[in-house]
Coordinates of C-alpha atoms in Angstrom, one line a residue:
X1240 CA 153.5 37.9 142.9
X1241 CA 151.2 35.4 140.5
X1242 CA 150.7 32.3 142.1
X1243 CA 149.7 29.3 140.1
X1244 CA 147.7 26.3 141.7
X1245 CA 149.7 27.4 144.7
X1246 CA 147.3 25.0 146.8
X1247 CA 145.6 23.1 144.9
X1248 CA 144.1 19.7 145.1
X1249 CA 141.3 17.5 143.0
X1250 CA 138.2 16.0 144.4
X1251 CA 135.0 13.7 143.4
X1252 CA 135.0 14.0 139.4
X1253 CA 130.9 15.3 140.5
X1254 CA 132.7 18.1 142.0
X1255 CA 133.9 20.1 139.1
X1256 CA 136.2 22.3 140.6
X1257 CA 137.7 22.4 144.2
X1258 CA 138.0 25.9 145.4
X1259 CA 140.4 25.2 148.8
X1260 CA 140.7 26.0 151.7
X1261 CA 144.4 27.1 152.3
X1262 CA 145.2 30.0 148.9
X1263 CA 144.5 33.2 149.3
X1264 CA 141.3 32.8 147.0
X1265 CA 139.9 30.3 149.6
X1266 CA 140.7 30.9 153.0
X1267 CA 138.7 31.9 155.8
X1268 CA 138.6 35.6 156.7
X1269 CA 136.3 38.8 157.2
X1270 CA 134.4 41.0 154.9
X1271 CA 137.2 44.4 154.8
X1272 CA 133.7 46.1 154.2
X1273 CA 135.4 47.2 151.2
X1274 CA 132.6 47.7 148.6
X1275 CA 130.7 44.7 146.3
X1276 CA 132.5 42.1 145.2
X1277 CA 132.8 42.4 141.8
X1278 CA 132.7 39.0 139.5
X1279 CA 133.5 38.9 135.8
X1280 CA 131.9 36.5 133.1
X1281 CA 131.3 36.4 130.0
X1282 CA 128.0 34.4 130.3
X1283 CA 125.3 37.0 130.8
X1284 CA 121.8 35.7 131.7
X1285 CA 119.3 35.2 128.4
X1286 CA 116.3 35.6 131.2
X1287 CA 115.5 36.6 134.5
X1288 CA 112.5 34.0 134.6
X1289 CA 113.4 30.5 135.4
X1290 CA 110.3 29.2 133.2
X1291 CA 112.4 30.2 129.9
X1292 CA 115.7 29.1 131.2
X1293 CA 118.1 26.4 130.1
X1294 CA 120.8 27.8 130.4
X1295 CA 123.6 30.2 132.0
X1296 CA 121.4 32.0 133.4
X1297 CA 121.4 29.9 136.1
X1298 CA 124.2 31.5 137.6
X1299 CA 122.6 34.5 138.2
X1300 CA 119.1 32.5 139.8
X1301 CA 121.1 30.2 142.0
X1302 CA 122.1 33.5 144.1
X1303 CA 119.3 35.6 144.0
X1304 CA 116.3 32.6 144.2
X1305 CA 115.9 29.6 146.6
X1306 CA 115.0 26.1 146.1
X1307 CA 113.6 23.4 147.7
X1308 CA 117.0 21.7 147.7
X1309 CA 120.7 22.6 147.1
X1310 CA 124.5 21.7 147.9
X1311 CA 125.4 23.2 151.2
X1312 CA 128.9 23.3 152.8
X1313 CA 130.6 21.1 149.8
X1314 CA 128.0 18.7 149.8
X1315 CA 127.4 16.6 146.4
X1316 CA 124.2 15.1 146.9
X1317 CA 121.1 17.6 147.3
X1318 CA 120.5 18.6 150.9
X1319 CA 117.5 21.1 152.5
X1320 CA 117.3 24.5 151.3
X1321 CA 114.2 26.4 151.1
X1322 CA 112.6 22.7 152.7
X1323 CA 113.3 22.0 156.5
X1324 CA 113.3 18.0 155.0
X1325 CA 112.6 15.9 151.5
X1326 CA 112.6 12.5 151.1
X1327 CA 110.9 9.8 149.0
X1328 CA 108.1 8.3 150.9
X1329 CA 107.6 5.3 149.4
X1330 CA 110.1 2.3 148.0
X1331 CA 109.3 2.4 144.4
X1332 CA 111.3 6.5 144.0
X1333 CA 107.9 7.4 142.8
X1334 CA 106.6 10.2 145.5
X1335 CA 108.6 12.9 147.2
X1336 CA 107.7 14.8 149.8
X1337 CA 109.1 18.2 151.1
X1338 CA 107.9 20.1 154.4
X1339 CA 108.8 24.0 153.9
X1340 CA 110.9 25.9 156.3
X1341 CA 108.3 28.1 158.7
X1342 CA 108.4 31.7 157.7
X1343 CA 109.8 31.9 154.6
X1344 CA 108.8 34.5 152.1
X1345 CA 109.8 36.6 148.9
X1346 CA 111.9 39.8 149.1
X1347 CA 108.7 41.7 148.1
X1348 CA 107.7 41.1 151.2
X1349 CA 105.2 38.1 149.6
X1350 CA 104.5 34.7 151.2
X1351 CA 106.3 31.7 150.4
X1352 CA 104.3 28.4 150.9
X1353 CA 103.8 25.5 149.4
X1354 CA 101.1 27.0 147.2
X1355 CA 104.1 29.0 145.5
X1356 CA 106.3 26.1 145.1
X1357 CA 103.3 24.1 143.3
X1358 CA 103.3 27.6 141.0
X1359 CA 106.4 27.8 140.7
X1360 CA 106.6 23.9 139.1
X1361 CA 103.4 24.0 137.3
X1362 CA 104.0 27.2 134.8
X1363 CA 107.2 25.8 133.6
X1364 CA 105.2 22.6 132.2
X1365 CA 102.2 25.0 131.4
X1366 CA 104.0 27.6 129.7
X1367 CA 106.6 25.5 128.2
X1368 CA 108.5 27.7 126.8
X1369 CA 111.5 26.6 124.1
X1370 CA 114.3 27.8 125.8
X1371 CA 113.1 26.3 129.6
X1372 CA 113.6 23.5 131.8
X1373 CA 110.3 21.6 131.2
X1374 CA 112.7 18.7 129.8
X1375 CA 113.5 18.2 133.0
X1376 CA 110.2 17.2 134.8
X1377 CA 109.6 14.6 132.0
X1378 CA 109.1 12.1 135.5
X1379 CA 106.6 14.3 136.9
X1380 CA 102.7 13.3 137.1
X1381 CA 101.6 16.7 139.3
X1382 CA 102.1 18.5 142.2
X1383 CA 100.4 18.0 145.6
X1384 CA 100.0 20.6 148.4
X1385 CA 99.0 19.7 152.2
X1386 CA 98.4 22.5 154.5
X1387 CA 100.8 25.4 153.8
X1388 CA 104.2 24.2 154.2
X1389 CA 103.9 20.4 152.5
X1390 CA 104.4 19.6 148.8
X1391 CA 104.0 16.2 147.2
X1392 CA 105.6 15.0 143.9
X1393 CA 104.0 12.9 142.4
X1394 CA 106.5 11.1 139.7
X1395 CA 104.7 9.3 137.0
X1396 CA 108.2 6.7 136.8
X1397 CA 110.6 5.7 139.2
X1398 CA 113.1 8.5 139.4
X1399 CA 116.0 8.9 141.7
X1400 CA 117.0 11.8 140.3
X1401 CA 114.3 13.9 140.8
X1402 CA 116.1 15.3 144.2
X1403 CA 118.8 16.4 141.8
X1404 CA 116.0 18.2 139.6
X1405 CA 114.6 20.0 142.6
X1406 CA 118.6 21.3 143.2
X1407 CA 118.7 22.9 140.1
X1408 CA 118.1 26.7 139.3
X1409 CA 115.1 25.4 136.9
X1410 CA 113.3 24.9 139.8
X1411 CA 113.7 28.3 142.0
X1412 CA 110.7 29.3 143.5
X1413 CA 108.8 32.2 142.1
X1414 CA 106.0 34.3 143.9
X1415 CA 102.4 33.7 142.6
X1416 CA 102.1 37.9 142.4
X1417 CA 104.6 38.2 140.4
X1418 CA 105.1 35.4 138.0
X1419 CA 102.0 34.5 136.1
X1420 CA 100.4 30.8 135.6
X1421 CA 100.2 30.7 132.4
X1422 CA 103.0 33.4 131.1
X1423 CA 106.3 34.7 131.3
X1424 CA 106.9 37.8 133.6
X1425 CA 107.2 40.8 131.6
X1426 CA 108.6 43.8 133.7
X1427 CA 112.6 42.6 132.2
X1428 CA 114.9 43.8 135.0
X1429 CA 113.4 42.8 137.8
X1430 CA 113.3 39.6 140.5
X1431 CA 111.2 38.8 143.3
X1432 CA 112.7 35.8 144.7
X1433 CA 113.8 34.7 148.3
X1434 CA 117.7 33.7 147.6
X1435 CA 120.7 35.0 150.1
X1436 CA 120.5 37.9 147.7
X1437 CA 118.0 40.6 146.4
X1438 CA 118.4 42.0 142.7
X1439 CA 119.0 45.3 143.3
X1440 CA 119.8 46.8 139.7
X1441 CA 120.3 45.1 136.7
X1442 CA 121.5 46.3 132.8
X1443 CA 121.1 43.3 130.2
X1444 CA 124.7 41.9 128.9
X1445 CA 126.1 44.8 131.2
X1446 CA 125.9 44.3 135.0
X1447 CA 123.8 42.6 138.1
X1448 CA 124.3 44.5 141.5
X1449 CA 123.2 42.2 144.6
X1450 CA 122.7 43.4 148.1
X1451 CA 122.0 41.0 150.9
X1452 CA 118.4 39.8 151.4
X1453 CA 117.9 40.3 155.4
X1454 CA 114.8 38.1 155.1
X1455 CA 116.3 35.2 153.5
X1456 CA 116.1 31.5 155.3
X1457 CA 118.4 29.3 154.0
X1458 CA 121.5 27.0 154.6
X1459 CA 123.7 29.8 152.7
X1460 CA 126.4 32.0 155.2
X1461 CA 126.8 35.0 153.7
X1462 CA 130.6 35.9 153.7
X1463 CA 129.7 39.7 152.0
X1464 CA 127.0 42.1 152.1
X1465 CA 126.9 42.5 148.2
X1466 CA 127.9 41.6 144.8
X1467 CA 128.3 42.8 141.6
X1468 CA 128.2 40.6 138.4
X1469 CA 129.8 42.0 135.3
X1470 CA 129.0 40.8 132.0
X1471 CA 131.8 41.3 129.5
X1472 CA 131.8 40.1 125.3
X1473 CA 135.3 38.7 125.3
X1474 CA 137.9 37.2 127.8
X1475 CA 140.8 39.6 126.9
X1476 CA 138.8 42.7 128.0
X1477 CA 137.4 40.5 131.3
X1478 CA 141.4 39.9 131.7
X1479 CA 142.2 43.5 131.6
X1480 CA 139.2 44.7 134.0
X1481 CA 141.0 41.9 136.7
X1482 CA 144.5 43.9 135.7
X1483 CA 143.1 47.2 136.4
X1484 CA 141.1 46.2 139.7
X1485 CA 137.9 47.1 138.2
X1486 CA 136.8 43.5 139.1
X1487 CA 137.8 41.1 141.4
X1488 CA 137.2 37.7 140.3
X1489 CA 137.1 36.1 136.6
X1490 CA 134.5 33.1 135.9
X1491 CA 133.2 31.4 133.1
X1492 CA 134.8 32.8 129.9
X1493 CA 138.6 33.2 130.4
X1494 CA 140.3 32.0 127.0
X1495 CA 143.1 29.5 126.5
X1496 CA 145.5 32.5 125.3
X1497 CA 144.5 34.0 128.7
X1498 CA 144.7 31.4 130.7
X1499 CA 148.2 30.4 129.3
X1500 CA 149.6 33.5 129.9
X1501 CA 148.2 34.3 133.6
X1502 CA 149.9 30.4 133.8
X1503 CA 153.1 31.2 132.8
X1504 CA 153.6 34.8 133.3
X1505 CA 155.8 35.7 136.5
X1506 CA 155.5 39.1 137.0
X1507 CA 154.8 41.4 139.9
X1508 CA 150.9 41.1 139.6
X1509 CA 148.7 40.1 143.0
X1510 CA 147.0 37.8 140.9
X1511 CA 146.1 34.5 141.5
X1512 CA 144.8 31.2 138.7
X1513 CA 142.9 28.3 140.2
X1514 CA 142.2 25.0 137.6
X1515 CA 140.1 22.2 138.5
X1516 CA 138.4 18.9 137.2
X1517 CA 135.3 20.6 134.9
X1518 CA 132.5 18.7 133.8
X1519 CA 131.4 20.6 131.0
X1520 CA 131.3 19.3 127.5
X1521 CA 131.1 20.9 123.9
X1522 CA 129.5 18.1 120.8
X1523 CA 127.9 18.8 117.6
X1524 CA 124.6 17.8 117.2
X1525 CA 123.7 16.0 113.4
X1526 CA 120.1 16.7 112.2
X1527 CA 118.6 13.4 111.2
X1528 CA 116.1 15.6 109.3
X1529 CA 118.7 17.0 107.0
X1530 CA 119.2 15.2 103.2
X1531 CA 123.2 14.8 104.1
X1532 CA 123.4 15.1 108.1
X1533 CA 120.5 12.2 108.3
X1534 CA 122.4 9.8 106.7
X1535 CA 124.6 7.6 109.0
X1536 CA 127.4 7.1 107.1
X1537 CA 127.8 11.3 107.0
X1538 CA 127.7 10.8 110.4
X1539 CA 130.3 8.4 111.5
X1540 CA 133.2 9.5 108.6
X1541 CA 132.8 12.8 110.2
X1542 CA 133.6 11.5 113.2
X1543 CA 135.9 9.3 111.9
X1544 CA 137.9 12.1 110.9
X1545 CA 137.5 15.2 113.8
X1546 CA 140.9 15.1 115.6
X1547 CA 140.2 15.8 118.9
X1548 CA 143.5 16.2 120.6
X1549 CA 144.5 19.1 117.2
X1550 CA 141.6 20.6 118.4
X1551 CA 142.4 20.5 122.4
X1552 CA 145.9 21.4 121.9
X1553 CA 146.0 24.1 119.2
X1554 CA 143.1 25.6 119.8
X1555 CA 142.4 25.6 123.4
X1556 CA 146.2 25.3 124.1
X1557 CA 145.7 22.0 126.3
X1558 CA 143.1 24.0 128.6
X1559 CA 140.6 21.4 127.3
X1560 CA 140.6 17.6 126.6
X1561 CA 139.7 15.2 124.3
X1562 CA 136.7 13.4 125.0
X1563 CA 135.5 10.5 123.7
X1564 CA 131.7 9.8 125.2
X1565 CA 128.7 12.3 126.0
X1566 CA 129.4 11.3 129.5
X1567 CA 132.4 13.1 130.8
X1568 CA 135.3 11.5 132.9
X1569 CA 134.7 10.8 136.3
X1570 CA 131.3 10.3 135.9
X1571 CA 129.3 7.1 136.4
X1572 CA 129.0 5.6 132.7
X1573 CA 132.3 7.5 130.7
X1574 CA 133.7 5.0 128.1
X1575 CA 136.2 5.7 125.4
X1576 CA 133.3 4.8 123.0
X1577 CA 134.3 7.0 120.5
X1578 CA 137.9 6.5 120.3
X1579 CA 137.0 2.5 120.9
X1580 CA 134.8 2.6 117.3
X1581 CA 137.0 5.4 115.7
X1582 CA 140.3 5.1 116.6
X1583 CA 142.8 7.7 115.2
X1584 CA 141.7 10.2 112.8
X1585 CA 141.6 8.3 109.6
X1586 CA 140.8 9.7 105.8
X1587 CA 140.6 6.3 104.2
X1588 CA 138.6 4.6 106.3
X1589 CA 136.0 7.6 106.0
X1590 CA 136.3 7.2 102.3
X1591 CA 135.3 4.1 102.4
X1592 CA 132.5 4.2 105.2
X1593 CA 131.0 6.9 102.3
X1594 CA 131.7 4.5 99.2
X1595 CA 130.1 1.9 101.1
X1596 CA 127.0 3.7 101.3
X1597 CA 127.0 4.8 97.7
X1598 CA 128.0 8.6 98.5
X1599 CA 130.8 9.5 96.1
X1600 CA 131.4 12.7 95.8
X1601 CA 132.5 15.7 98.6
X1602 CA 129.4 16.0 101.0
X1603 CA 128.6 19.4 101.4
X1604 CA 127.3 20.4 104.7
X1605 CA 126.6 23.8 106.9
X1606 CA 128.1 23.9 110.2
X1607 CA 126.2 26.3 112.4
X1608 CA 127.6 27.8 116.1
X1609 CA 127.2 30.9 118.1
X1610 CA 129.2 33.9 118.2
X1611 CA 128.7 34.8 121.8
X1612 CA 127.9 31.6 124.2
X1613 CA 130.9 29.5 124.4
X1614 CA 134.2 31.4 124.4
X1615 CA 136.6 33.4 121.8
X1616 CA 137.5 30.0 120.6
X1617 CA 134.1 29.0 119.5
X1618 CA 134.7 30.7 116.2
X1619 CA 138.3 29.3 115.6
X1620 CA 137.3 25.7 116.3
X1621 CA 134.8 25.7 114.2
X1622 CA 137.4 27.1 111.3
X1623 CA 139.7 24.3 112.4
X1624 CA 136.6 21.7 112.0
X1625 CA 136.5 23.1 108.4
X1626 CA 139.9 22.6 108.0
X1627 CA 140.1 18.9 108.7
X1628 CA 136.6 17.8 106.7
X1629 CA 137.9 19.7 104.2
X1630 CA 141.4 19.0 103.9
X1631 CA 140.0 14.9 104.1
X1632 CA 138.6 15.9 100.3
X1633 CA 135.6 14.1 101.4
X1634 CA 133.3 17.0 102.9
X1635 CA 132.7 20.7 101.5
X1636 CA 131.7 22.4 105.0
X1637 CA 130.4 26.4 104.8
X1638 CA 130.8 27.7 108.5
X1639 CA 127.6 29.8 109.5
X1640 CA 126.6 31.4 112.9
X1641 CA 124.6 33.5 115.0
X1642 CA 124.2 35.7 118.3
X1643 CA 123.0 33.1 121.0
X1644 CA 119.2 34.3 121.1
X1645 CA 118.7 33.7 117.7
X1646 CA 120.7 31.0 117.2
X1647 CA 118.8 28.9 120.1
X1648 CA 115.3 29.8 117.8
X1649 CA 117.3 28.2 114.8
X1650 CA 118.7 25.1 116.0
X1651 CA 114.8 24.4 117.9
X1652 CA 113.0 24.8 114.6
X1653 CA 115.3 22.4 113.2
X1654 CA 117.1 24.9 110.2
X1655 CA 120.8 23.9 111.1
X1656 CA 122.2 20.5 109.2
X1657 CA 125.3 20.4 111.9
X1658 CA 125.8 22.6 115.1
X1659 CA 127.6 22.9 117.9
X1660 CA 126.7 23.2 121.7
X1661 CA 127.8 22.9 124.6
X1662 CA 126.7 21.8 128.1
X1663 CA 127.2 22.2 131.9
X1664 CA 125.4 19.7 133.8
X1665 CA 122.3 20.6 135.9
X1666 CA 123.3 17.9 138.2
X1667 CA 126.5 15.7 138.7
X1668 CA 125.0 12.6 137.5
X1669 CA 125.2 10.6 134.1
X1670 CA 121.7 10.9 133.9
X1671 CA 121.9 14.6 132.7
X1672 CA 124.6 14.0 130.3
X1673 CA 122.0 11.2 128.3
X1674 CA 118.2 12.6 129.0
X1675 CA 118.3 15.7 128.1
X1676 CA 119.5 14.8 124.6
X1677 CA 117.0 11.7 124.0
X1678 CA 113.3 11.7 123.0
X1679 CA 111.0 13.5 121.3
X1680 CA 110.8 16.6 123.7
X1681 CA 114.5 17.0 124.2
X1682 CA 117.1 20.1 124.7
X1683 CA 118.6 20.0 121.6
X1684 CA 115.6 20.3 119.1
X1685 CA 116.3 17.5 117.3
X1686 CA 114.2 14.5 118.5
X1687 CA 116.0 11.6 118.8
X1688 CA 113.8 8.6 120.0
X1689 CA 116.4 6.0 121.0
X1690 CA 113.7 4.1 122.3
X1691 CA 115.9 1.1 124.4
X1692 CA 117.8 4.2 126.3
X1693 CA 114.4 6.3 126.5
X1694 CA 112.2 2.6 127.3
X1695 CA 114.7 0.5 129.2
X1696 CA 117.8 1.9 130.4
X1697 CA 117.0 5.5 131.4
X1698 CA 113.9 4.1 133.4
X1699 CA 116.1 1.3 135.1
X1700 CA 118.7 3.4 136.4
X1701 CA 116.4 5.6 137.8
X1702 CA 114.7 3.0 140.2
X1703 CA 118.4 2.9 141.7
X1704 CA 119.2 5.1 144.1
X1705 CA 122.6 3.6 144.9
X1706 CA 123.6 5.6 142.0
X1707 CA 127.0 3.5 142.0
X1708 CA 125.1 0.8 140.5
X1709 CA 124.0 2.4 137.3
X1710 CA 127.3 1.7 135.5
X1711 CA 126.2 -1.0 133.1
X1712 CA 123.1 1.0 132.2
X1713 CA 125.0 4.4 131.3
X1714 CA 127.6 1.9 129.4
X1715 CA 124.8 0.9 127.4
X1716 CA 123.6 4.4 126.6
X1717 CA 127.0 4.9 125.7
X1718 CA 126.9 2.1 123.1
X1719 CA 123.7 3.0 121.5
X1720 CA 125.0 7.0 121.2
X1721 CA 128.3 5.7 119.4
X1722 CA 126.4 3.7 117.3
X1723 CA 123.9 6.6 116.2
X1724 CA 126.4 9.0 116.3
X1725 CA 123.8 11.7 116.5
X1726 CA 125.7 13.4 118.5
X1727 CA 129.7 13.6 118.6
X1728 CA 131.4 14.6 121.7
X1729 CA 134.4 16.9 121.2
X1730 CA 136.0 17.9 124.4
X1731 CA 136.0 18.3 128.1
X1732 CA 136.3 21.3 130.0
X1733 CA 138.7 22.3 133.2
X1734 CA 137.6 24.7 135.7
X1735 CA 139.8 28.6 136.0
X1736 CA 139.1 31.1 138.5
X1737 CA 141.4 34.2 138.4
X1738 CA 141.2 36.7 141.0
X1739 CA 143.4 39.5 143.3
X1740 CA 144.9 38.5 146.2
X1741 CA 143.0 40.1 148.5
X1742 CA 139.8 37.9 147.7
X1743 CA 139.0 35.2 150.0
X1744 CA 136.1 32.6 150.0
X1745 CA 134.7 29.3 151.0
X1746 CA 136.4 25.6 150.0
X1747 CA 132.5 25.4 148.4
X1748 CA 132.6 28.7 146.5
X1749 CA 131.3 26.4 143.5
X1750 CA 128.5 24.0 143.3
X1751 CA 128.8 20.3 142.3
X1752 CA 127.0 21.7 138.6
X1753 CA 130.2 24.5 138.7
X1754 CA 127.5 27.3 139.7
X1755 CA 129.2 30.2 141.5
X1756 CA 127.5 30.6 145.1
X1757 CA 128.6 34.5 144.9
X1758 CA 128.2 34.3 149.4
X1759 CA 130.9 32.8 149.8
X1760 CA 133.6 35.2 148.8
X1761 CA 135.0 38.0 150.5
X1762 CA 138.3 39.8 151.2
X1763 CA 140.4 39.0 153.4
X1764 CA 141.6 41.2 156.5
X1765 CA 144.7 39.6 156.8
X1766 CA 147.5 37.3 156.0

């Protein structure tokens, strides 16, 4: 029989999603020793090195690499992975120290010491590749080691976040052998890492097979031996493999058509649909550098026009909502910025925003997305966004897009006038929903100085680690992004898992970023 949210309950808006303790899909229980677990997306990794990745790969590092740091057993805040301890040493949030676990090492059979993890950090900023994480160790002056098992960050700002940073995927630890200082490994297919998991086999945009690393040293409790990861194109054919038992559990990907009908359908089918709070967020992005997108009044009538809740309930069928700041609810720092300055969809006030600034006739503008990052729905939003600019008889919008490789080299070399992206946090704080956008060097391609958020109100927040007290600061940010509107959020994301009956797991199956910690599912033996 389908059960819907048949225990379900919400927690900390840093949590995304609240897998619980009590449904079928989160109960305690044994392995049935049963085969992999198989787990659908349709968010295949872009790179198995974590020096060239920003991205959803992520997914696929957190289970098969180890940090320093991570979220064990629900936690939200980082705790000891990899490290026996961390902590700031000093009052200022400017050096962090880590002592290693003893006798940790690779799945090669290679040592892991502090010489790695200084490796590991280093080639990211050295190789710098466009797609990777060096954004995120803008704080970071260099890396100390002492003796094998202690590394030393030294931060060249006040940064309570950094702990967060170390947490992420971006940061999984890499053997020296393996992964070279000053380039990206090669041999495609293949990890070395020392995660709860080995990679045993993997087929780009097809499948990842995991077996259980017997070597691994870690605050992960394996609940399985092994897991397969299947990477699907669309949600209706990642539906149908769940139908037909080929997999066992859906995540990342399901469409709203999808998820409305597992929702409402009540039929004899051992399926089960989880929703939770979601932290991720899909904005456009405006390219100051563009004759039409650079102009500020382009910028705010387009906003003053997207309708938001159209777009939430007839494309996405209410599986999304509305969102009016670049920091989602529940998060330290959300306003209603956008609706505050905006208000309700209006065409005449648009107009006039445009007359104002001397711009009379339709704006014509190119709005760029991907065919294969975001969802089916990507396409039909987009086509909906279209519809509304153009129906305002103020904008003449041609819709353009590209596969997500090569759309990710056109948005960073600047070609796209408008784009869209989207964005699941790296780490539960406002911090990553304002950073990684602002600055010369940020994620987006577009720099975007915003000096009084990059100057001021970015570096005061960090010195805080009661992150509790940062509201102001983030409402600031908030101000300033409204203002620009460089950026224009669209909507916020819930959380879906769909799987069989029989499949069991941990009340922390997902991390606080709404990363998938494969270990903790399994099938159950028994009702």
């Amino acid at each position: 029989m389908f059960n819907r949210n048949r225990c379900l309950r919400n927690i900390a808006a840093i949590a995304s999603i609240s897998l619980v303790t009590g449904c079928s899909l989160f109960s305690d229980g044994g392995d049935s020793d049963q085969g992999p677990i198989v787990v659908g997306t349709t968010s295949a990794p872009s790179t198995l090195d974590p020096a060239a990745s920003w991205d959803g790969s992520w997914e696929l590092f957190r289970n098969v690499y180890q940090t320093l740091l991570s979220y064990p057993d629900g936690a939200t805040t980082p705790q000891p992975d990899a490290a026996k301890e961390c902590a700031f040493t000093d009052t200022t949030n400017r050096t962090y120290r880590c002592e290693l676990r003893d006798g940790l090492q690779f799945s090669d059979g290679g040592r892991l010491d502090a010489e790695a993890v200084k490796h590991s950090v280093d080639r990211i900023l050295k190789i710098k590749a466009p797609t990777g994480p060096a954004g995120l160790l803008g704080s970071l002056d260099r890396v100390e080691t002492r003796g094998e098992r202690e590394v030393v960050f030294h931060l060249k700002t006040a940064d309570a976040t950094f702990p967060f940073v170390l947490a992420t995927p971006a940061l999984s630890i890499v053997d020296p052998d393996d992964y070279p200082a000053d380039k990206l490994r090669e041999d495609d297919g293949r990890i070395d890492g020392s995660g709860p998991y080995t990679l045993e086999s993997y087929t780009e945009n097809d499948k990842a097979e995991l077996v259980r690393n017997d070597t691994y040293k870690g605050t992960a409790e394996r609940q399985n031996d092994a897991v397969t990861i299947r990477y699907f194109q669309d949600s209706a054919a990642m539906v149908q493999a769940l139908r037909d038992k080929s997999i066992d559990v859906t995540y990342r990907g399901l469409a709203a058509d999808d998820i409305v009908e597992l929702q409402s359908k009540d039929a004899d089918e051992d399926l089960q649909l989880v929703e939770g709070t979601g932290t991720d967020i899909s904005y456009l992005v405006f390219n100051p550098s563009d004759p039409w997108a650079g102009k500020a009044a382009v910028r705010k009538a387009i906003a003053q026009i997207v309708d938001r809740p159209a777009i939430a309930h007839k494309i996405y069928k209410d599986t999304v909502d509305p969102l009016y700041s670049m920091v989602p609810t529940g998060l330290t720092g959300h306003t209603t910025g956008f609706f505050d300055s905006f208000g309700d969809p209006d065409t005449d006030k648009a107009r006039k925003l445009l007359t104002d600034a001397g711009i009379d006739e339709p704006v014509p503008l190119e709005f760029w997305y991907t065919t294969d990052r975001y969802g089916s729905e990507t396409a039909v939003m987009f086509k909906e966004l279209k519809r509304q600019l153009d129906a305002s008889g103020l904008f003449e919008i041609t819709l353009k897009s590209r596969p997500w490789k090569t759309y990710v080299e056109g948005y960073q070399s600047g070609e796209y006038p408008v784009f869209g992206r989207g964005w699941f946090p790296d780490f539960p704080d406002p911090d990553n929903f304002v950073a990684p956008f602002v600055g010369k060097d940020n994620a987006l391609g577009t720099p975007y100085p915003a000096p009084e958020i990059t100057g001021v109100l970015l570096p005061r927040s960090r010195r805080e680690s009661d992150r509790g007290r940062v509201v102001r600061d983030f409402e600031q940010a908030q101000e300033i992004l409204v203002d620009d509107v460089r950026l224009l959020p669209l909507w916020q994301g819930r959380q879906y898992v769909a799987a069989s009956e029989e499949i069991s797991g941990g009340a922390q199956a997902l991390d606080p970023s709404t990363i998938m910690m494969m270990w903790e599912l399994h099938r159950k033996t028994s009702w």
